[in-house]
Amino acid sequence: MRYFSTNRNSGTVSFREAVLLGQPADKGLYFPDDISPLAGGFFDQLGELTNAEIALEVIRPFISGEIDSTALARICEETVDFEIPLVPITERISALELFHGPTLAFKDVGARFMSRVLGYFSSEADKKTVVLVATSGDTGGAVAAGFHGVEGVDVVILYPKGRVSRLQELQLTTLGGNVTALELDGTFDDCQAIAKQALADDDITSRARLTSANSINVARWLPQQFYYFFALKQWDGPPPVISVPSGNFGNLAAGMLAHVRGLPVRHFIAACNANDVVPRFLQTDRYEPMPSVATLSNAMDVGSPSNFVRIMELFNGDIGRLRHALSAESVSDEQTADAISSLLAENGYALDPHGAVGYRCLAHYLAEHPDERGFFLETAHAAKFDSVNEIIGKPVDIPASVQHLLSKTKQSIEVGNDYAQVREILLSKI
Ligand SMILES: *Cc1c(COP(=O)(O)O)cnc(C)c1O
C-alpha cells in the first residue's frame, strides 16, 4: 500500500515510511491510496471470528507485506486482548465500551498497535526513535503505557497545564524510564502546534527518528477501525446509527473508513462539545478553525481538528454526499452534565463526559428518527474525570487496575508556551 499526502505536495510513501515519518513534509496527513471494500464473505463470517482475527483481516491490506504475517497476527492479538462490549442501555441505545484497556480509554487500541509496529520497525532502524505526542488528556497516558520500556524508543509527552484530570495526569507523569512529560503553559492546540513544529525541524529529524504518536499517525488511526467491526458482530437488526464523541476526529474518520469499506451503518453523528467547527461547517459550508474552548469533555477541546481532512478525502471533497452520511451536533456543558445525571438516575449507567456528549447527540437524533436504533462510543471510563464526581455528588468507583496510581508522585518538566524550550529538551534526548 502507498500513502499520499492530503496536501499533495509530498511524494507517496510505504506504510513503514508513513509510520516512521508520522507526517509528510508538506504538513498534510498520510492517506492510503487504495481503499478497497472488504469481501462480502468477511461480513457473513463476522460472528464466527475472534476479535484478533477480525483485526487482522481489517488491517492487512494497509500493510501489504511490510510486516510478516506471523508478527502482524501477534500484534493484532496483543492490541485487542481486552473486552470491547456493546452494552444495551435503553431500548434503542447501546454503548460501545472502549474503556476496558490499561488506561481506561479508547486510545489504548491505537497506541498499543502503534507501539508494537514501531518496535518492529525500529529494530531495523539506524537512528534512535523519539515519539513526540501532544495530548489533550487521554492520548498521553495510552501512548506512555504502550511504549513504556520499549527498547530504543524515547517518549516525550506535551500536555496542557491544568487542563487534564488528576487520574490522566498521574497516567502521564508517573511512568518514568523512557517517558518524559512536559507540562506546557497553554492549550492542547498550542501543544499540537509545537509538536508539528518539531516534526518539521531538520536539526532534530536529521539526528533522530522523530515521530508523532497522535492520531495523525496512520499506525494509530487505522486500527481504530477494529472496534466498529467488533460492534457490528454484537449488533442485531438493521444497520445502526453511530454517534462518535469527536475532538480531533480520528475516531470518526476511522469509522467512516470502515463504512466506505463495506461496514453497514445507517448514519454517523459527529458528537461535539462547544468546539463546533465541524457542526458549523455542515451547516454553512464554511470551515473555520478557531481557538479551542475548555469544556467538561476536555479530550475533545480541539479548535482545529486535524483528521477532518481524512473524512473529506473519503468523500472526495463532496459535501453533499458527506451530509448524507454524517450529521453533527454541538452540545453545551449543561446538556452534558444533564445527560450524566439523568442517565444515572434513570438507567443506573455512569457516563463519562465524552460518552455523555455522544449519548446526548444520539438520543436527540433518534427522537427525530423514531424507526432507528444505534449506539454511541463510550470513549473513556467515568472515573477518569473528577467532574463526574461533582455532577453526580459522589465518587465513581476507581477500577482496581489503576488504584496504584493514586499513591504515586507526579514528575514533569514545566515549559512555557513556545517552541524554543521544547526544542532544547528534544535535542538533549538525542
Ligand atoms: C481523544 C478522545 C476523544 C476524541 O477522539 P478524536 O479521535 O480526537 O475525535 C473522545 N473521547 C475521549 C475520552 C478521548 O480521549
XYZ file of C-alpha atoms and ligand atoms in Angstrom:
445
model
C 0.000 0.000 0.000
C 1.208 3.508 -0.819
C 0.249 6.549 1.210
C -0.092 10.035 -0.258
C -0.241 13.409 1.481
C -3.631 15.104 1.699
C -1.820 18.345 0.756
C -0.431 16.634 -2.352
C 2.946 18.349 -2.179
C 4.959 15.354 -0.948
C 5.644 12.061 -2.702
C 3.930 8.787 -1.819
C 5.477 6.517 0.827
C 5.178 2.929 2.082
C 3.375 2.002 5.311
C 6.713 1.781 7.125
C 7.757 5.243 5.979
C 4.383 6.713 6.854
C 4.656 5.305 10.386
C 8.244 6.418 10.936
C 7.738 9.890 9.448
C 4.372 10.476 11.132
C 3.570 13.409 8.913
C 4.515 14.375 5.332
C 6.898 17.313 4.836
C 4.094 19.403 3.344
C 2.228 19.087 6.675
C -0.693 17.222 5.184
C -1.773 13.820 6.537
C -0.892 10.445 5.074
C -3.823 8.718 3.408
C -3.969 5.239 1.781
C -4.126 5.427 -1.994
C -6.304 2.351 -2.417
C -9.382 1.736 -0.291
C -10.989 -1.486 -1.437
C -14.171 -2.924 0.007
C -13.742 -5.950 2.248
C -15.046 -9.185 0.726
C -18.744 -9.843 1.366
C -17.843 -13.211 2.875
C -15.957 -11.465 5.652
C -19.127 -9.769 6.874
C -21.090 -13.033 6.702
C -18.477 -14.743 8.888
C -18.026 -11.960 11.412
C -19.929 -13.856 14.109
C -17.513 -16.788 13.965
C -14.268 -14.821 14.026
C -12.378 -13.757 17.147
C -11.607 -10.070 17.633
C -7.945 -10.724 16.838
C -8.915 -12.444 13.563
C -11.212 -9.573 12.627
C -8.471 -7.048 13.389
C -6.013 -8.906 11.177
C -8.399 -9.005 8.204
C -9.266 -5.327 8.632
C -5.666 -4.066 8.816
C -3.866 -6.455 6.440
C -4.481 -4.564 3.157
C -2.961 -1.384 4.633
C 0.317 -3.102 5.436
C 0.591 -5.423 2.449
C 3.598 -7.490 3.340
C 5.664 -4.878 5.191
C 5.242 -6.785 8.448
C 5.494 -10.563 8.195
C 2.181 -12.268 8.728
C 3.047 -14.092 11.960
C 4.281 -10.865 13.548
C 1.227 -8.963 12.341
C -1.162 -11.587 13.714
C 0.604 -11.343 17.039
C 0.467 -7.531 17.077
C -3.278 -7.692 16.429
C -3.772 -10.246 19.180
C -1.910 -8.138 21.751
C -3.649 -4.949 20.660
C -7.171 -6.200 21.301
C -6.633 -8.521 24.253
C -9.282 -6.800 26.399
C -13.039 -6.850 26.018
C -14.955 -4.274 23.969
C -18.608 -4.963 24.796
C -21.675 -3.384 23.234
C -23.908 -2.742 26.244
C -27.642 -2.045 25.837
C -28.718 0.977 27.898
C -32.183 1.881 26.699
C -34.448 0.124 24.220
C -32.862 1.945 21.299
C -29.446 2.981 22.555
C -26.353 0.915 23.361
C -22.867 1.931 24.464
C -19.770 0.537 22.802
C -17.479 0.443 25.830
C -13.961 1.241 24.738
C -12.570 1.761 28.239
C -11.567 -1.720 29.335
C -7.912 -1.325 28.293
C -4.952 -0.376 30.524
C -5.563 3.412 30.589
C -9.367 3.243 30.523
C -9.850 4.977 27.165
C -10.247 4.043 23.514
C -6.826 5.414 22.660
C -5.320 2.250 24.136
C -6.231 0.415 20.926
C -4.349 2.730 18.566
C -1.474 3.257 20.986
C -0.953 -0.455 21.611
C -0.969 -1.180 17.899
C 1.375 1.668 17.057
C 3.915 0.932 19.788
C 4.233 -2.650 18.624
C 4.516 -1.646 14.970
C 7.155 0.936 15.807
C 9.037 -1.586 17.917
C 9.008 -3.943 14.899
C 10.292 -1.262 12.519
C 12.815 0.390 14.828
C 14.679 -2.849 15.354
C 15.860 -2.298 11.762
C 16.372 1.485 12.129
C 19.741 3.220 12.139
C 18.814 6.150 14.396
C 17.213 6.481 17.795
C 13.431 6.824 17.709
C 11.753 9.611 19.649
C 7.981 9.577 19.872
C 6.550 13.036 20.415
C 2.939 13.250 21.452
C 0.695 16.218 22.157
C -2.225 15.240 24.359
C -5.471 16.802 25.463
C -5.675 14.188 28.201
C -6.045 10.598 27.154
C -3.554 10.117 24.339
C -0.529 10.736 26.521
C -1.375 8.021 29.025
C -2.234 5.480 26.356
C 0.939 6.196 24.402
C 3.111 6.245 27.513
C 1.695 2.889 28.654
C 2.038 1.437 25.159
C 5.699 2.453 24.788
C 6.950 2.243 28.360
C 10.035 0.077 28.402
C 10.219 -0.372 24.613
C 13.922 -0.622 23.801
C 15.405 2.096 21.564
C 12.375 4.369 21.804
C 12.013 7.534 23.920
C 8.621 9.114 24.506
C 8.099 12.845 25.066
C 4.587 13.964 26.037
C 3.341 17.546 25.759
C 0.243 18.278 27.823
C -1.612 21.494 28.673
C -1.055 22.554 32.281
C -4.157 22.402 34.444
C -6.358 21.040 31.652
C -6.144 17.306 32.261
C -7.800 15.369 35.089
C -5.933 14.085 38.133
C -6.024 10.469 37.007
C -4.967 11.471 33.494
C -2.046 13.491 34.842
C -0.908 10.598 37.019
C -1.007 8.312 33.987
C 1.180 10.777 32.062
C 3.703 11.649 34.702
C 4.441 8.614 36.853
C 5.937 6.050 34.500
C 9.462 7.492 34.296
C 12.087 5.484 32.428
C 11.896 6.264 28.724
C 8.835 8.516 29.210
C 9.231 12.304 29.772
C 6.226 14.552 30.442
C 6.360 18.257 29.526
C 3.729 20.447 31.169
C 3.060 23.304 28.787
C 1.627 26.644 29.828
C -1.056 26.742 27.107
C -3.865 24.815 25.428
C -3.936 21.484 23.601
C -3.829 23.379 20.294
C -0.578 25.026 21.437
C 0.837 21.603 22.307
C -0.139 20.274 18.920
C 1.313 23.287 17.080
C 4.631 22.864 18.904
C 4.696 19.136 18.156
C 4.129 19.881 14.476
C 6.966 22.422 14.525
C 9.352 19.866 15.997
C 8.378 17.248 13.422
C 9.325 19.693 10.682
C 12.649 20.721 12.329
C 15.531 19.392 10.222
C 18.075 19.826 13.023
C 16.171 17.295 15.063
C 14.998 14.940 12.352
C 18.488 14.615 10.878
C 19.763 13.272 14.213
C 16.903 11.086 15.372
C 13.783 9.496 14.037
C 11.173 11.842 15.415
C 7.654 10.584 15.027
C 4.262 11.607 16.331
C 2.002 9.190 18.145
C -1.032 11.396 17.634
C -3.969 10.104 15.678
C -2.397 11.730 12.630
C -0.030 8.729 12.547
C -1.542 6.020 10.354
C -0.476 3.316 12.837
C -2.768 4.885 15.431
C -5.518 5.877 13.100
C -6.085 2.741 11.002
C -6.527 0.246 13.905
C -9.334 2.428 15.251
C -11.476 0.756 12.602
C -11.314 -2.510 14.570
C -13.949 -1.858 17.159
C -16.575 -0.720 14.680
C -16.411 -4.277 13.325
C -16.459 -5.737 16.857
C -19.609 -3.694 17.473
C -21.256 -4.964 14.317
C -20.514 -8.526 15.394
C -22.574 -7.848 18.530
C -25.301 -5.867 16.759
C -28.686 -7.330 15.974
C -31.005 -5.724 13.429
C -30.858 -3.171 10.627
C -27.704 -1.024 10.343
C -27.117 1.204 13.384
C -26.821 4.956 13.764
C -23.377 5.528 15.309
C -22.595 8.570 17.421
C -18.907 9.363 17.897
C -17.738 11.865 20.537
C -15.279 13.873 18.455
C -12.379 16.226 19.051
C -9.542 15.666 16.631
C -11.844 13.452 14.513
C -9.546 10.431 14.235
C -12.098 8.070 15.723
C -14.895 9.212 13.438
C -12.607 9.165 10.380
C -11.731 5.527 11.196
C -15.413 4.591 11.493
C -16.213 6.250 8.198
C -13.276 4.480 6.573
C -14.716 1.165 7.827
C -18.068 2.179 6.349
C -16.560 3.026 2.961
C -15.035 -0.484 3.048
C -18.474 -2.024 3.482
C -19.402 -1.838 7.173
C -23.193 -1.430 7.263
C -24.014 1.839 9.051
C -27.270 3.778 8.775
C -25.825 7.156 9.692
C -22.930 8.733 11.582
C -23.148 11.546 14.104
C -20.180 13.750 14.970
C -20.947 14.491 18.612
C -19.118 17.671 19.595
C -18.861 19.903 22.645
C -18.689 23.706 22.363
C -15.800 23.327 19.928
C -18.115 23.259 16.962
C -16.056 23.829 13.801
C -17.494 20.739 12.100
C -21.180 21.246 13.034
C -20.857 24.783 11.683
C -19.180 23.545 8.537
C -22.001 21.114 7.765
C -24.473 23.939 8.248
C -22.716 26.727 6.410
C -20.140 25.103 4.069
C -17.509 27.248 5.748
C -14.632 25.515 7.515
C -13.313 27.940 10.088
C -10.895 26.578 12.730
C -10.935 28.551 15.986
C -9.027 28.647 19.264
C -10.298 25.808 21.436
C -12.503 26.459 24.442
C -12.301 24.427 27.660
C -15.253 22.104 28.374
C -16.199 19.165 30.595
C -15.198 16.778 27.806
C -11.631 18.053 27.791
C -10.172 15.429 25.449
C -12.424 16.931 22.763
C -11.348 20.552 23.274
C -9.915 20.914 19.805
C -10.430 24.040 17.718
C -8.685 22.795 14.612
C -9.433 19.088 14.156
C -6.556 17.511 12.228
C -8.330 14.404 10.995
C -11.301 16.085 9.387
C -9.363 16.297 6.120
C -9.316 12.499 6.089
C -13.102 12.451 6.200
C -13.237 14.946 3.324
C -10.779 12.716 1.464
C -13.057 9.679 1.959
C -15.839 11.650 0.278
C -13.627 13.188 -2.405
C -14.467 16.615 -1.021
C -18.145 16.166 -1.908
C -20.017 17.946 0.908
C -23.409 16.844 -0.377
C -22.510 13.164 -0.080
C -20.867 13.779 3.265
C -24.031 15.393 4.646
C -25.960 12.329 3.594
C -23.721 10.081 5.711
C -22.920 12.407 8.594
C -24.735 14.806 10.913
C -23.001 16.888 13.537
C -24.210 18.488 16.705
C -22.638 20.613 19.387
C -23.789 20.251 22.996
C -23.148 22.529 25.949
C -21.615 21.601 29.283
C -25.066 21.950 30.892
C -26.508 19.407 28.461
C -23.539 17.118 29.065
C -23.952 17.273 32.840
C -27.679 16.747 32.477
C -27.108 13.628 30.363
C -24.751 12.232 33.025
C -27.105 12.777 35.939
C -30.306 11.772 34.174
C -28.938 8.564 32.651
C -27.516 7.557 36.032
C -30.834 8.257 37.738
C -32.988 6.562 35.101
C -30.845 3.656 33.944
C -28.055 3.343 36.500
C -25.405 3.904 33.840
C -22.422 6.164 34.649
C -21.389 8.098 31.543
C -18.081 9.907 31.276
C -18.338 13.464 29.884
C -17.212 12.410 26.378
C -19.602 9.491 26.154
C -22.274 11.809 27.543
C -21.858 14.100 24.532
C -22.186 11.061 22.269
C -25.236 9.776 24.128
C -26.947 13.161 24.114
C -26.488 13.675 20.360
C -27.688 10.145 19.604
C -30.785 10.497 21.806
C -31.594 13.753 20.050
C -31.159 12.241 16.595
C -33.238 9.152 17.419
C -36.057 11.314 18.780
C -36.364 12.694 15.260
C -35.919 9.276 13.602
C -38.321 7.036 15.518
C -37.685 3.873 13.476
C -33.966 3.772 14.061
C -31.633 2.441 16.737
C -27.981 2.935 17.396
C -25.005 3.093 19.687
C -22.533 5.687 20.865
C -18.852 5.197 21.576
C -18.222 5.322 25.327
C -14.657 6.517 24.843
C -13.414 6.543 28.446
C -14.280 5.355 31.955
C -16.213 7.831 34.093
C -13.668 7.513 36.918
C -11.035 9.315 34.848
C -12.858 12.616 35.217
C -13.158 14.472 38.513
C -16.048 16.456 37.032
C -18.290 13.376 37.022
C -17.962 13.060 40.802
C -19.118 16.650 41.179
C -22.061 16.197 38.833
C -23.397 13.071 40.491
C -22.427 14.158 44.003
C -20.384 11.081 44.875
C -17.174 9.482 43.690
C -17.253 6.987 40.840
C -15.501 3.766 41.850
C -11.959 3.757 40.529
C -11.275 0.451 38.779
C -8.797 -1.773 40.587
C -6.456 -1.728 37.601
C -5.490 1.941 38.217
C -5.701 2.182 42.027
C -1.924 2.005 42.376
C -1.505 5.379 40.602
C -3.122 7.287 43.442
C -0.099 6.921 45.709
C 2.464 7.952 43.077
C 4.208 11.317 42.678
C 3.938 13.406 39.540
C 7.167 14.020 37.632
C 7.001 16.649 34.895
C 9.062 19.446 33.374
C 7.225 22.772 33.163
C 7.732 24.606 29.882
C 6.430 27.925 28.568
C 4.240 28.288 25.543
C 6.926 28.476 22.885
C 8.947 26.084 20.801
C 12.477 27.029 21.908
C 12.353 25.298 25.290
C 10.776 22.146 23.936
C 13.362 22.058 21.180
C 16.186 22.186 23.690
C 14.765 19.282 25.649
C 14.324 17.222 22.491
C 17.886 17.962 21.391
C 19.161 16.830 24.782
C 17.448 13.445 24.271
C 19.248 12.626 21.026
C -9.359 11.633 22.310
C -10.701 11.441 22.895
C -11.866 11.758 22.175
C -11.812 12.385 20.815
O -11.377 11.499 19.837
P -10.879 12.054 18.432
O -10.425 10.868 17.693
O -9.772 13.019 18.720
O -12.045 12.744 17.806
C -13.086 11.466 22.740
N -13.184 10.935 23.974
C -12.087 10.641 24.703
C -12.261 10.075 26.068
C -10.818 10.878 24.189
O -9.750 10.581 24.911
